[in-house]
Coordinates of C-alpha atoms in Angstrom, one line a residue:
X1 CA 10.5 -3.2 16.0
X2 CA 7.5 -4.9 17.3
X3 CA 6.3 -2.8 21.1
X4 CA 6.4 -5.1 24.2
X5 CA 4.2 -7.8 24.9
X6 CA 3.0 -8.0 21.5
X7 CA 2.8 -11.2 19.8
X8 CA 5.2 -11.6 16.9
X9 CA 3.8 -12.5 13.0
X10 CA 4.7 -15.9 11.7
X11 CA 5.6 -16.8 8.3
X12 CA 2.1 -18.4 8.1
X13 CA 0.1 -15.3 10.0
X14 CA 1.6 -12.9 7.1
X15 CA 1.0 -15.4 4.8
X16 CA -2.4 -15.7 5.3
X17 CA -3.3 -12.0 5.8
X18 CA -1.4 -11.6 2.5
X19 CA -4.4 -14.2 1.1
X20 CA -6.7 -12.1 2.4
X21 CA -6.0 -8.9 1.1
X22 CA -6.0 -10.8 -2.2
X23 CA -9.2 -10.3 -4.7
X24 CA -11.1 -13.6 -4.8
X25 CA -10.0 -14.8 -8.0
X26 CA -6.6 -14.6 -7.2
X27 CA -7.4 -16.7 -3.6
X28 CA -8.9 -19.3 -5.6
X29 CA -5.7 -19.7 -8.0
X30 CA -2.9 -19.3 -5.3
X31 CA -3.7 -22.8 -4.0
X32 CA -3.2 -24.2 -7.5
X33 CA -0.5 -22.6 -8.3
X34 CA 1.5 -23.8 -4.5
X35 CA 0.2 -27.6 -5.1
X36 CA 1.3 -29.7 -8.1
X37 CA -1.3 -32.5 -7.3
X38 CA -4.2 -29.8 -7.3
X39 CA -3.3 -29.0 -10.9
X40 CA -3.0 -32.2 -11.7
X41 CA -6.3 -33.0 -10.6
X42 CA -8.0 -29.9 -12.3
X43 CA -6.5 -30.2 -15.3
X44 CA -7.0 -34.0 -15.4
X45 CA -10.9 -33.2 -14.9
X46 CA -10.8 -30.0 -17.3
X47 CA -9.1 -33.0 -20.3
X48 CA -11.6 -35.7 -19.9
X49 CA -14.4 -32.8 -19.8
X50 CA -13.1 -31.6 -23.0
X51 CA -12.8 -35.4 -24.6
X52 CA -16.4 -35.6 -23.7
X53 CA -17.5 -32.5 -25.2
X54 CA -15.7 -33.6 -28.6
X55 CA -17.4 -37.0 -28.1
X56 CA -20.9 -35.0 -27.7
X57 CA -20.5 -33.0 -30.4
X58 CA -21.2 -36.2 -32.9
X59 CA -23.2 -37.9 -30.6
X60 CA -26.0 -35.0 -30.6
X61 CA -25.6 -34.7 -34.4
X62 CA -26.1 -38.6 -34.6
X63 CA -29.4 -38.6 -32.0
X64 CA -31.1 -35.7 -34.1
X65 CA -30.9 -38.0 -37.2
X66 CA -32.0 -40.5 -35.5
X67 CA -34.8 -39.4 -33.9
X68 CA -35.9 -37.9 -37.5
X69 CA -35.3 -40.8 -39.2
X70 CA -37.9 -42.6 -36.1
X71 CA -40.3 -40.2 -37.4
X72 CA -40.2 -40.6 -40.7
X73 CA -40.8 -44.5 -40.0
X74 CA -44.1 -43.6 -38.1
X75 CA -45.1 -41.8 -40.6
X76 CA -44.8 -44.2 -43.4
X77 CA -46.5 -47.1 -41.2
X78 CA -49.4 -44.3 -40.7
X79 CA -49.4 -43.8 -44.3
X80 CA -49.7 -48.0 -44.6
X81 CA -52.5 -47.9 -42.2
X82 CA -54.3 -45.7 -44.8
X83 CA -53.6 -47.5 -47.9
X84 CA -55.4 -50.6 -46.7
X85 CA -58.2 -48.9 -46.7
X86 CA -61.0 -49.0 -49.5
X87 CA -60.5 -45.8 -52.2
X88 CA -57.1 -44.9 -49.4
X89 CA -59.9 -42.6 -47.6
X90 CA -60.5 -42.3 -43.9
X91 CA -62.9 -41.1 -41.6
X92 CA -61.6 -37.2 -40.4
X93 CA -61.3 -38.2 -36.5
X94 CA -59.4 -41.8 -37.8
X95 CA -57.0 -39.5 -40.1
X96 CA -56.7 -36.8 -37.0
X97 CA -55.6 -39.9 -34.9
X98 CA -52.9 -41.4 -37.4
X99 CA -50.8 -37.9 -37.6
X100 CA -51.1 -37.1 -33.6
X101 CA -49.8 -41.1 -33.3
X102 CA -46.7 -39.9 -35.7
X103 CA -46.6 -37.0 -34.4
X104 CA -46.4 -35.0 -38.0
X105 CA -48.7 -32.5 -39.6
X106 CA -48.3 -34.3 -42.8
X107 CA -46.9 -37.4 -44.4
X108 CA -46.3 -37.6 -48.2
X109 CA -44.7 -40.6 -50.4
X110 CA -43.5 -40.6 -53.9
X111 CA -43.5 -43.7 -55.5
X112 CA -42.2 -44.2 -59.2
X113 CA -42.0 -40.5 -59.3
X114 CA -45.5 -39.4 -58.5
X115 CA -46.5 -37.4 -55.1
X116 CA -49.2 -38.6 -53.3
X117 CA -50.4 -36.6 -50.1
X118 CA -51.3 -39.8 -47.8
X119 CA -52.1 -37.6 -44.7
X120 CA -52.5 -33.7 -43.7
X121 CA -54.4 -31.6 -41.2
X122 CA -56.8 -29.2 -42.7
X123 CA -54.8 -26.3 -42.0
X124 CA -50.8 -27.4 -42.1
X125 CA -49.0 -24.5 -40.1
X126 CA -46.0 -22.5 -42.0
X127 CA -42.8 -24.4 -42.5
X128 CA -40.0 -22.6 -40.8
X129 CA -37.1 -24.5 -42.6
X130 CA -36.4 -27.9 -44.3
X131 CA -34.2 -30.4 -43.9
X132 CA -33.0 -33.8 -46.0
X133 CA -31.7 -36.7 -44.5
X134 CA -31.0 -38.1 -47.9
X135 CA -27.5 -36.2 -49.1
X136 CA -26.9 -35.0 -45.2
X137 CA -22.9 -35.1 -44.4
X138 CA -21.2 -35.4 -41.1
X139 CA -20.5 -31.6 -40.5
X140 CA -24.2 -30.5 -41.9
X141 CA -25.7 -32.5 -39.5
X142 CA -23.3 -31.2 -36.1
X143 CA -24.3 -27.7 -38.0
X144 CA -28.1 -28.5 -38.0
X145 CA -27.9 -30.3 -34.0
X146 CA -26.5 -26.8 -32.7
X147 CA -29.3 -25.0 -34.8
X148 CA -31.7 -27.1 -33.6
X149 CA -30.7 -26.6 -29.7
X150 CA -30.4 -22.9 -30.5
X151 CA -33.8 -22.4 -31.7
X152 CA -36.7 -21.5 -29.7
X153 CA -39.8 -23.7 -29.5
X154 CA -42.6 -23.3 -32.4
X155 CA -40.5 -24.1 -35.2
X156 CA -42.1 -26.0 -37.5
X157 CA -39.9 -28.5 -40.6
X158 CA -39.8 -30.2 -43.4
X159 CA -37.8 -33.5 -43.3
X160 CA -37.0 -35.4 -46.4
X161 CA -35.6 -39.1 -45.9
X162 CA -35.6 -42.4 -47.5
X163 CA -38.6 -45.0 -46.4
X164 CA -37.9 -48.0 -44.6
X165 CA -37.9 -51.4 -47.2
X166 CA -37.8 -49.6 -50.1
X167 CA -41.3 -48.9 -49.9
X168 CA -41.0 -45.5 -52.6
X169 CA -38.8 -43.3 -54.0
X170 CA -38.5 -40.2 -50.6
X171 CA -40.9 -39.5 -48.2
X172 CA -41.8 -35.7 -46.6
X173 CA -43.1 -35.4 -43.6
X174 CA -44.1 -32.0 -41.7
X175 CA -43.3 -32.0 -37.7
X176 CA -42.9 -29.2 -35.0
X177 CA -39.7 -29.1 -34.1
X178 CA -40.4 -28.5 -30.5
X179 CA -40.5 -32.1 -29.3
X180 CA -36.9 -33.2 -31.4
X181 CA -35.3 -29.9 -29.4
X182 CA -36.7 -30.9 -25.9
X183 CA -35.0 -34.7 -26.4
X184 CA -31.9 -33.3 -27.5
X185 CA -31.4 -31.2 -24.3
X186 CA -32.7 -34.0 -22.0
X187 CA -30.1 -36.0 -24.2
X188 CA -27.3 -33.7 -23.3
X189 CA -28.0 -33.3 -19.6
X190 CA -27.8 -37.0 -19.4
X191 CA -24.4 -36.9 -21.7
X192 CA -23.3 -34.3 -19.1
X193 CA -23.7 -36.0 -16.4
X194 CA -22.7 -39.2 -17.3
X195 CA -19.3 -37.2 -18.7
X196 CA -19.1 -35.4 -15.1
X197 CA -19.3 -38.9 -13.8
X198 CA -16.6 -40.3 -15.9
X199 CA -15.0 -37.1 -15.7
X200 CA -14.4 -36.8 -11.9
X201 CA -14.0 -41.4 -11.7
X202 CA -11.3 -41.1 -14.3
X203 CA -9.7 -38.2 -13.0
X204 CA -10.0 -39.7 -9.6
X205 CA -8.2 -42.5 -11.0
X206 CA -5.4 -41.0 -13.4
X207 CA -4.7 -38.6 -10.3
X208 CA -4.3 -41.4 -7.6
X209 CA -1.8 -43.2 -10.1
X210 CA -0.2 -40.0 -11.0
X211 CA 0.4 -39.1 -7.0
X212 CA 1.7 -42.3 -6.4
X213 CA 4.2 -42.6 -9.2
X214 CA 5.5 -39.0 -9.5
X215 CA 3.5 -36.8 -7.4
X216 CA 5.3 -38.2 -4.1
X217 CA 8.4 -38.9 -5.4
X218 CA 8.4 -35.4 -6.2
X219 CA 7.3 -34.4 -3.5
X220 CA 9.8 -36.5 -1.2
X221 CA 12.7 -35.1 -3.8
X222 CA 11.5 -31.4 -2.8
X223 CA 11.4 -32.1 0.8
X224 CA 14.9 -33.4 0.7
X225 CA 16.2 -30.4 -0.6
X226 CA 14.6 -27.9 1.2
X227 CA 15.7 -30.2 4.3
X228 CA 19.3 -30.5 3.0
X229 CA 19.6 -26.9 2.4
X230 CA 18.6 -25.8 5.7
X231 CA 21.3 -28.0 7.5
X232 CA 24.1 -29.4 4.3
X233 CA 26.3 -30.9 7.0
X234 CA 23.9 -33.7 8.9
X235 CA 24.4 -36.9 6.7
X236 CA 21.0 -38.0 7.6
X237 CA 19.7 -35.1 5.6
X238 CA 21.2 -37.2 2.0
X239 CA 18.5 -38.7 0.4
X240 CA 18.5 -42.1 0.3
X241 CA 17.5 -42.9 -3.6
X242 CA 15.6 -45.6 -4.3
X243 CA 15.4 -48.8 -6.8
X244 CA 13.6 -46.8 -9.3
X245 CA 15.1 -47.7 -12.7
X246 CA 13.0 -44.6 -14.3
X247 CA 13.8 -40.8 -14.5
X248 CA 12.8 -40.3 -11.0
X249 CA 15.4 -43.2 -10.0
X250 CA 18.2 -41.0 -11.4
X251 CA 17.4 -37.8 -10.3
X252 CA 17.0 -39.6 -6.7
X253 CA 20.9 -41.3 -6.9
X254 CA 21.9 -38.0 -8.5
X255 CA 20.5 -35.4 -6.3
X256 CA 22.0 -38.0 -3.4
X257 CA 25.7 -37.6 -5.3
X258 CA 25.5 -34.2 -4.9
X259 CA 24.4 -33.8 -1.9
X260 CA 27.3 -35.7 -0.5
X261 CA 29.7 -33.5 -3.4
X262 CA 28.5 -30.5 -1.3
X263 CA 29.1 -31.8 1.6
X264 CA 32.8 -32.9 1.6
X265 CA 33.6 -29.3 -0.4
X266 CA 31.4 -27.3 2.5
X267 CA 33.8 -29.8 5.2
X268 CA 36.9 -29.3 3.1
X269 CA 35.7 -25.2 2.5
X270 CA 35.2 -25.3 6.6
X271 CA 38.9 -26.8 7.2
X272 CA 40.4 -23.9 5.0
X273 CA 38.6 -20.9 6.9
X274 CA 39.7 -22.5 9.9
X275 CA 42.8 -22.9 8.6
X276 CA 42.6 -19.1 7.2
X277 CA 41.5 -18.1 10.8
X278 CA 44.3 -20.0 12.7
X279 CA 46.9 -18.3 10.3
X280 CA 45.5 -14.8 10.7
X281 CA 45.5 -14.6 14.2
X282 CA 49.7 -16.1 13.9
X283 CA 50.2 -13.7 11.2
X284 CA 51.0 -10.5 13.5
X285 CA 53.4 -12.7 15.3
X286 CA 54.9 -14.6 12.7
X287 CA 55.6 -11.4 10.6
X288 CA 57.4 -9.6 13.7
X289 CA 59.8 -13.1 13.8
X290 CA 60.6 -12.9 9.9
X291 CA 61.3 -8.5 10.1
X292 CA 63.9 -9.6 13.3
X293 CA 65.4 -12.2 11.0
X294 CA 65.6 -10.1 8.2
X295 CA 67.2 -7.3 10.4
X296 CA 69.7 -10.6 11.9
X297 CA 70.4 -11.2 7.9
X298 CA 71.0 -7.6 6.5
X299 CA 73.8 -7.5 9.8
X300 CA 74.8 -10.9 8.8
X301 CA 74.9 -9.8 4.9
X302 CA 77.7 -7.3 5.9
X303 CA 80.5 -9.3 7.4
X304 CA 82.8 -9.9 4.4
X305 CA 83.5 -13.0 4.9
X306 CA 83.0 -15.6 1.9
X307 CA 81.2 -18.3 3.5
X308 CA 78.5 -16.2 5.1
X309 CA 79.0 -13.9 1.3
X310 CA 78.0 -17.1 0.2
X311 CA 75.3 -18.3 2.3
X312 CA 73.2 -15.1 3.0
X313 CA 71.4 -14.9 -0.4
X314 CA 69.7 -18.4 0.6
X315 CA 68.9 -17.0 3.7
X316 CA 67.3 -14.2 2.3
X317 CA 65.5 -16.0 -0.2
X318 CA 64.3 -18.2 2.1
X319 CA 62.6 -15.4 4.4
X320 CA 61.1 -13.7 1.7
X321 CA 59.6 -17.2 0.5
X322 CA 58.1 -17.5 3.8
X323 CA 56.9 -14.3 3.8
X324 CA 55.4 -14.3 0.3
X325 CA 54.0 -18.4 1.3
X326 CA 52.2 -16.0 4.9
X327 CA 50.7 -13.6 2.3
X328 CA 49.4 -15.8 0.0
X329 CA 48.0 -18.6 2.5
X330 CA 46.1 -15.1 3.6
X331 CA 44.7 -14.2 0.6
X332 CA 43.5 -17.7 -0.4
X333 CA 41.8 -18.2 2.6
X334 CA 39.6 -15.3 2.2
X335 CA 38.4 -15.9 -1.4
X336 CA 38.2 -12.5 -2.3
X337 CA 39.3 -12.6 -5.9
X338 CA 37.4 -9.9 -7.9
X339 CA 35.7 -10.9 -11.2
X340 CA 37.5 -11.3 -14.6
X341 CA 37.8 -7.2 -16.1
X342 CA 38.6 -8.3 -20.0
X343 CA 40.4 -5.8 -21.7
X344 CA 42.2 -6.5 -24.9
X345 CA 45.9 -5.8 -25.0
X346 CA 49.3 -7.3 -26.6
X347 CA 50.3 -10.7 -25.1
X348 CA 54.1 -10.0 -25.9
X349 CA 55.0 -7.9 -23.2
X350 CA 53.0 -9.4 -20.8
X351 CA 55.5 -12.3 -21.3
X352 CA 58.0 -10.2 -20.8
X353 CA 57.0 -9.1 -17.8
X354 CA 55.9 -12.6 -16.1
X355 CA 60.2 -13.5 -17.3
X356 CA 61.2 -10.3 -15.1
X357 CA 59.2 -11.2 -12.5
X358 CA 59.4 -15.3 -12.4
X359 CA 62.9 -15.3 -10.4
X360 CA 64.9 -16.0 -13.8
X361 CA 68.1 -13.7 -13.7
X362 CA 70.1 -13.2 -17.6
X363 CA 73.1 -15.1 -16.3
X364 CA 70.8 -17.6 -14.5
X365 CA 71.3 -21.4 -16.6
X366 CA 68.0 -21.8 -17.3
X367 CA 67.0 -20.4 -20.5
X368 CA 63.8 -18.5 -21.3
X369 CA 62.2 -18.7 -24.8
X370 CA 58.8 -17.0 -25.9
X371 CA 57.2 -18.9 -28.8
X372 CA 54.2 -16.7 -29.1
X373 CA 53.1 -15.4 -32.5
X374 CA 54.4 -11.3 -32.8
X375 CA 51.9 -9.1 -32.0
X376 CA 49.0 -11.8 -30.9
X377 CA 46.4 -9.6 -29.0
X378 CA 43.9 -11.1 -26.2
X379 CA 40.6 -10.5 -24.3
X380 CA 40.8 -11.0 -20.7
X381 CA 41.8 -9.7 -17.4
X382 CA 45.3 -8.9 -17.2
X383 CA 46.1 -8.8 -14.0
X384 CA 44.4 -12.0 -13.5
X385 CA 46.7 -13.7 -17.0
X386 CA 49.5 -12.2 -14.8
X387 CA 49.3 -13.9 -11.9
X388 CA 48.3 -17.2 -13.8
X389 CA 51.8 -17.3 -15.4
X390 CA 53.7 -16.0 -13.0
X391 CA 52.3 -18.9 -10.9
X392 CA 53.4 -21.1 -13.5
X393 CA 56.8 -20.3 -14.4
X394 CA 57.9 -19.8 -10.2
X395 CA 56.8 -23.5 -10.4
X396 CA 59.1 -24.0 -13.8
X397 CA 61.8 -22.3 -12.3
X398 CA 61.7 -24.0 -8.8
X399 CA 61.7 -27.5 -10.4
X400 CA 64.8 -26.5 -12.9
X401 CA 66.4 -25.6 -9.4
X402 CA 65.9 -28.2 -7.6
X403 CA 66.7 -31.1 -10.3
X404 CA 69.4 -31.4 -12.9
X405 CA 71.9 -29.5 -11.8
X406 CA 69.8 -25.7 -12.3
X407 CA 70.1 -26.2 -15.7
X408 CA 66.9 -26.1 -18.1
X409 CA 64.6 -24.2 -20.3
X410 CA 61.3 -22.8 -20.1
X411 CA 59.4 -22.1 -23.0
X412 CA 56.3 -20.6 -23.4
X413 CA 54.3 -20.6 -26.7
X414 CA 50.5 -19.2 -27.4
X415 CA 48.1 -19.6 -30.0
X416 CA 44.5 -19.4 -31.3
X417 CA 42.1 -22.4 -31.6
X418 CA 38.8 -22.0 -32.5
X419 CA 37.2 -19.1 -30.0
X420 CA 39.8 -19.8 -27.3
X421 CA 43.4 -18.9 -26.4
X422 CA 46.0 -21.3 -25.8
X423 CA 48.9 -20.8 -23.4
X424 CA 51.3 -23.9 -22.6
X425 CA 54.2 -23.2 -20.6
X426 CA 56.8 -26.1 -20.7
X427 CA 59.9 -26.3 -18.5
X428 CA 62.7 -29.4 -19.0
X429 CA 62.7 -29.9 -15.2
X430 CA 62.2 -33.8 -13.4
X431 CA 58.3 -33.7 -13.6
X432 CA 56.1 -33.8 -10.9
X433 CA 55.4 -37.1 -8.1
X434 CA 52.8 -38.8 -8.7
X435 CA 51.3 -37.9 -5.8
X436 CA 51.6 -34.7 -6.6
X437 CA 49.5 -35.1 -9.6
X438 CA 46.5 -36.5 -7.6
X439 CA 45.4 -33.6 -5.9
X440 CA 47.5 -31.1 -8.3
X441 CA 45.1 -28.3 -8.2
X442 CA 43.4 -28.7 -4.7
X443 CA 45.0 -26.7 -2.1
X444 CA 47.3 -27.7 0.7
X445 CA 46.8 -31.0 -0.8
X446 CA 49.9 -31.1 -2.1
X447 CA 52.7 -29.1 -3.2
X448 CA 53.7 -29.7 -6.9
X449 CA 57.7 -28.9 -5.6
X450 CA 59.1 -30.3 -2.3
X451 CA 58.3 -28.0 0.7
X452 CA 55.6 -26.2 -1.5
X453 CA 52.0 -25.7 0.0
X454 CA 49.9 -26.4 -3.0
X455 CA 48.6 -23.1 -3.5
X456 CA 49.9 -21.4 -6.8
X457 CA 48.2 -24.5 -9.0
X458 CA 44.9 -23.6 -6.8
X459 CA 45.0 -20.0 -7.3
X460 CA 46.2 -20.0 -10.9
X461 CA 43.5 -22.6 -12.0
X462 CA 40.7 -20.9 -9.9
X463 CA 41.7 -17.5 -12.5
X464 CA 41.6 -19.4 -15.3
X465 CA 38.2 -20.9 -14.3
X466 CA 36.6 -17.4 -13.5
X467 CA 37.4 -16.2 -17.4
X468 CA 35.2 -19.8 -18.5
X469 CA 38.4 -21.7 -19.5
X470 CA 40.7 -24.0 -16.9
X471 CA 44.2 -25.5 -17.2
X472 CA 45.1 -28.4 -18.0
X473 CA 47.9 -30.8 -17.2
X474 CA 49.2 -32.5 -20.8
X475 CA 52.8 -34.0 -20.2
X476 CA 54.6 -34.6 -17.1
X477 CA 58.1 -36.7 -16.9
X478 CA 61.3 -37.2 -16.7
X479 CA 62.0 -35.2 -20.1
X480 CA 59.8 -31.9 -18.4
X481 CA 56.2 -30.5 -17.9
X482 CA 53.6 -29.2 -20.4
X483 CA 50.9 -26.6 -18.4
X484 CA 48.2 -25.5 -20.5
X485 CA 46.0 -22.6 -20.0
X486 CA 43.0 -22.4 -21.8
X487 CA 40.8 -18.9 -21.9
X488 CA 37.3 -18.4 -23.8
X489 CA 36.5 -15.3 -25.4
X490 CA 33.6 -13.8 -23.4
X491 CA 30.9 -14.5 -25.4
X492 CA 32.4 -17.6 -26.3
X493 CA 30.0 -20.6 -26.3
X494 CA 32.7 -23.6 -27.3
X495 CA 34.5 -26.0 -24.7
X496 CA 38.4 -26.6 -24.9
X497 CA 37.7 -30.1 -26.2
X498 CA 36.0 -28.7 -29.2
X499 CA 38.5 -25.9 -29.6
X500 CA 41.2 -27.8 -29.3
X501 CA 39.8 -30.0 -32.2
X502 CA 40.3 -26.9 -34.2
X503 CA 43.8 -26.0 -33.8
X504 CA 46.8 -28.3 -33.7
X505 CA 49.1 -28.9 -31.0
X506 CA 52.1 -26.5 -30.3
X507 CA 54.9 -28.3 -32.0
X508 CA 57.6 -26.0 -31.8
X509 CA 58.2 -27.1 -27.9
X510 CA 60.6 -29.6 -28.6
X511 CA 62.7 -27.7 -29.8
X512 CA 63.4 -25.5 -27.0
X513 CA 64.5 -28.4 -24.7

C-alpha cells in the first residue's frame, strides 16, 4: 500500500516509466506496434521505396549504356573531323583538342575489316577492364552498373560499340572511367530523391485513403467494444452499424447483433440470480414448512382409514416434489456444474439404473423397454449421462401420468453414428403444448408438463452441451415424444448434422408403442 499523502500511479504514469526503462530500439517499435495507422504508413513508405529501388536497378544499368553509347558518338564525329583532313593527319595540339572534346584517350574504327587508329595520346594509360556494348544483355549490364558504382576513381576501359549510320564495322574507344561513375551517383541521388518524394506523396495518399476506409472504421469498431465491454447493459453502448455494403458493413450489423444477444442473456442471466437470491434467502423458511408437513403426513399416513390410505401417497409425493423442485431451482441458480470427467464404461446398466431411479415401479402400467445394443461402451461423464436421462424419463413418466389414462411406454434405444453417440428416449405420452415447445430448453420459461418449472430440459441440455453435443427435439404429438441426446467423442471434430448423416435413424421405436 502506497504511504499517506502520496500521489497514486496511473495506468498512463506506469505506462510511461515502463517506456522508459525500455532500450531505445524497443521505444521506437512500441508505438508501431500500439497504432495500426503508423504501420500502415511505414510500411506503405518502406513498399513504394522498394518499387523504386527495383525500378532503379534497370534504370542505372540503362544510363550507364547510354552514357557510353554518347561517347562513342563523340568519338566517331572526332574521328570524322580528322578524316577530312588532307593524308587524315593533324597538327599534335588540334589532335590533343579532338580527344579532350570526346573525352577518350583513343578512338579506333574498323571499316570492312581493317583497324585504323584515327586518334591516341602519345602515351595511352593501362586499360583496367573492357567492356562491349555490342552482345551486352539486360543482367550484364545491371552487373557492370553496380561494378561501375563500386569501383574507385582511376579506372581506365575499353568500350566496344557499334557507330552511329553505319559508318564501319565497331568502333573502340579508351575513356577513364571516373567521369561515367560520378554521373551515375549524381544520377542515383536524383533517383533517390525523386523516389523519397514519390515515396512519402504516394504513401501520403494511399494512407489518407486507407484511414478513411478501414483505418476509422476500425478504429470506431474497437472503440465500441472496449466501450461495450466496460458497461454491456447501456443500450447506447450498441453500435449503430452503418450502410456499408462491404466487410466492414457486416462486421458493423454483426458486432451490433451481438452486442444486443449479450445483452438480453446478461438481463435474462441477471433475472435468474435474482431469482436464485430471492429463493435462497426463502429456502430456510420454506424447508422448515415442508419437514412440519411431512411430520403432519407421516401422523396422517397412520390412521387406517382407506380414504386417507388412499390419499397420503399423493400427499407425500407432492412434498417431496416440492422439495426436490427447492433443491434444484438452488442448484440452477448458482451454475456450478463442474466440467465433463469422461470415463469409458458400459451404457447398459446405466439404463438400468436411470429405470430404478425415474419413478417407474414393476407393477406401474407404463412399460419400460431398453433398445440399446448389448454391451455398447461410451466416453463421457457419467454422472453427468445420469442426470441427462433421468431428467428425461421423470419428464416421460410425468406425461404418461398425466394423459391417457397412466398407461404407456417408454423406450430408450442408443447407437453409434459416425464419432458421436446417439441416445433417443421416446415415451407414448400426449406430446408437449406448443408453447411449451417455444422456449423448451430455456428455464422458467416454461414447463414442458403442467405445473413444471422448466428446469430439467435446461439442466439436461446445458450437460449435454458441456460434453460438445446437445439434444435435440425430433417428434412431438399426439402418438408421443422423441428426445435425442447427442454426445461427441472428445477429440471429436464432427457436428450431429454430419454424424447423423452417417448412421440411420433408430427404427426399432415403433415398435415399442
Amino acid at each position: 500500500m502506497s504511504k499517506p499523502g502520496t500521489p497514486r500511479m496511473t495506468h498512463d504514469d506506469a505506462e510511461e516509466r515502463a517506456m522508459r526503462r525500455m532500450p531505445l530500439r524497443l521505444r521506437l517499435v512500441h508505438p508501431l506496434r500500439r497504432s495500426l495507422s503508423r504501420r500502415l504508413l511505414v510500411l506503405t513508405v518502406l513498399f513504394v521505396m522498394l518499387s523504386e529501388v527495383l525500378i532503379f536497378v534497370p534504370s542505372i544499368a540503362n544510363f550507364r549504356k547510354s552514357w557510353l553509347e554518347q561517347t562513342l558518338g563523340g568519338a566517331q564525329i572526332a574521328a570524322l573531323a580528322l578524316e577530312a583532313t588532307p593524308d587524315n593527319m593533324v597538327s599534335p595540339a588540334l589532335q590533343q583538342e579532338l580527344l579532350e572534346n570526346a573525352q577518350v584517350f583513343s578512338v579506333s574504327l574498323y571499316r570492312n575489316n581493317v583497324h585504323r587508329l584515327m586518334l591516341s595520346e602519345k602515351m595511352p594509360p593501362k586499360v583496367d577492364a573492357a567492356y562491349d556494348l555490342r552482345r551486352a544483355m539486360a543482367p550484364m549490364l545491371i552487373l557492370d552498373a553496380f561494378r561501375t558504382l563500386l569501383a574507385g576513381d582511376g579506372r581506365v576501359i575499353v568500350v566496344t560499340g557499334y557507330p552511329r549510320f553505319g559508318a564501319g564495322d565497331f568502333i573502340r574507344i579508351v575513356v577513364s572511367e571516373a567521369p561515367l561513375r560520378h554521373a551515375m551517383i549524381r544520377y542515383g541521388e536524383n533517383i533517390f530523391l525523386l523516389s523519397l518524394v514519390i515515396s512519402i506523396m504516394t504513401a501520403s495518399l494511399v494512407f489518407l485513403v486507407l484511414h478513411i476506409v478501414f483505418v476509422r472504421p476500425m478504429r470506431r469498431i474497437t472503440e465500441n467494444m472496449v466501450a461495450f465491454r466496460e458497461n454491456p447493459e447501456d443500450a447506447r453502448r450498441v453500435i449503430a452499424p452503418s450502410s456499408r455494403e462491404d466487410e466492414i458493413g457486416v462486421t458493423e450489423r454483426e458486432l451490433g447483433a451481438m452486442q444486443r444477444d449479450i445483452r438480453a442473456t446478461l438481463n435474462q442471466r441477471a433475472h435468474l440470480a435474482s431469482l436464485g437470491a430471492a429463493v435462497s434467502r426463502i429456502n430456510h423458511d420454506l424447508r422448515n414448512i415442508l419437514a412440519n408437513a411431512q411430520l403432519i403426513g407421516d401422523r396422517i399416513g397412520a390412521v387406517e382409514d382407506p380414504t386417507v390410505q388412499h390419499l397420503a401417497p399423493r400427499l407425500f409425493a407432492s412434498i417431496d416434489r416440492a422439495i426436490d423442485l427447492c433443491t434444484r431451482t438452488l442448484r440452477f441458480g448458482r451454475a456450478d456444474e463442474e466440467l465433463p470427467r469422461r470415463s469409458r464404461f458400459e451404457l447398459a446398466p446405466l439404463l438400468e439404473e436411470v429405470r430404478e431411479m425415474s419413478g417407474v415401479p414393476d407393477e406401474a402400467k407404463i412399460r419400460w423397454a431398453n433398445q440399446s445394443a448389448p454391451g455398447l461402451m461410451v466416453e463421457a461423464d457419467r454422472d453427468h449421462l445420469f442426470r441427462i436421462l433421468l431428467n428425461l424419463t421423470r419428464n416421460a413418466v410425468q406425461a404418461i401420468q398425466e394423459g391417457k389414462g397412466g398407461e404407456g411406454a417408454i423406450c430408450i434405444a442408443a447407437r453409434r453414428a459416425g464419432e458421436h453417440l446417439h441416445i433417443e428416449v421416446a415415451d407414448t405420452g400426449p406430446g408437449l403444448a406448443p408453447k411449451a415447445r417455444e422456449h423448451l430448453f430455456q428455464p422458467f420459461a416454461a414447463g414442458a408438463r403442467s405445473g413444471g418449472a422448466g428446469l430439467g430440459l435446461a439442466i439436461a441440455d446445458e450437460l449435454a452441451r458441456g460434453h460438445g453435443g446437445g439434444i435435440e427435439l425430433l417428434t412431438t404429438g399426439s402418438d408421443g415424444t422423441i428426445f435425442r441426446v447427442c454426445i461427441p467423442m472428445e477429440m471429436s471434430t464432427q457436428s450431429c448434422a454430419e454424424a447423423e448423416r452417417q448412421g440411420a435413424r433408430l427404427s426399432s421405436l415403433s415398435g415399442a408403442r
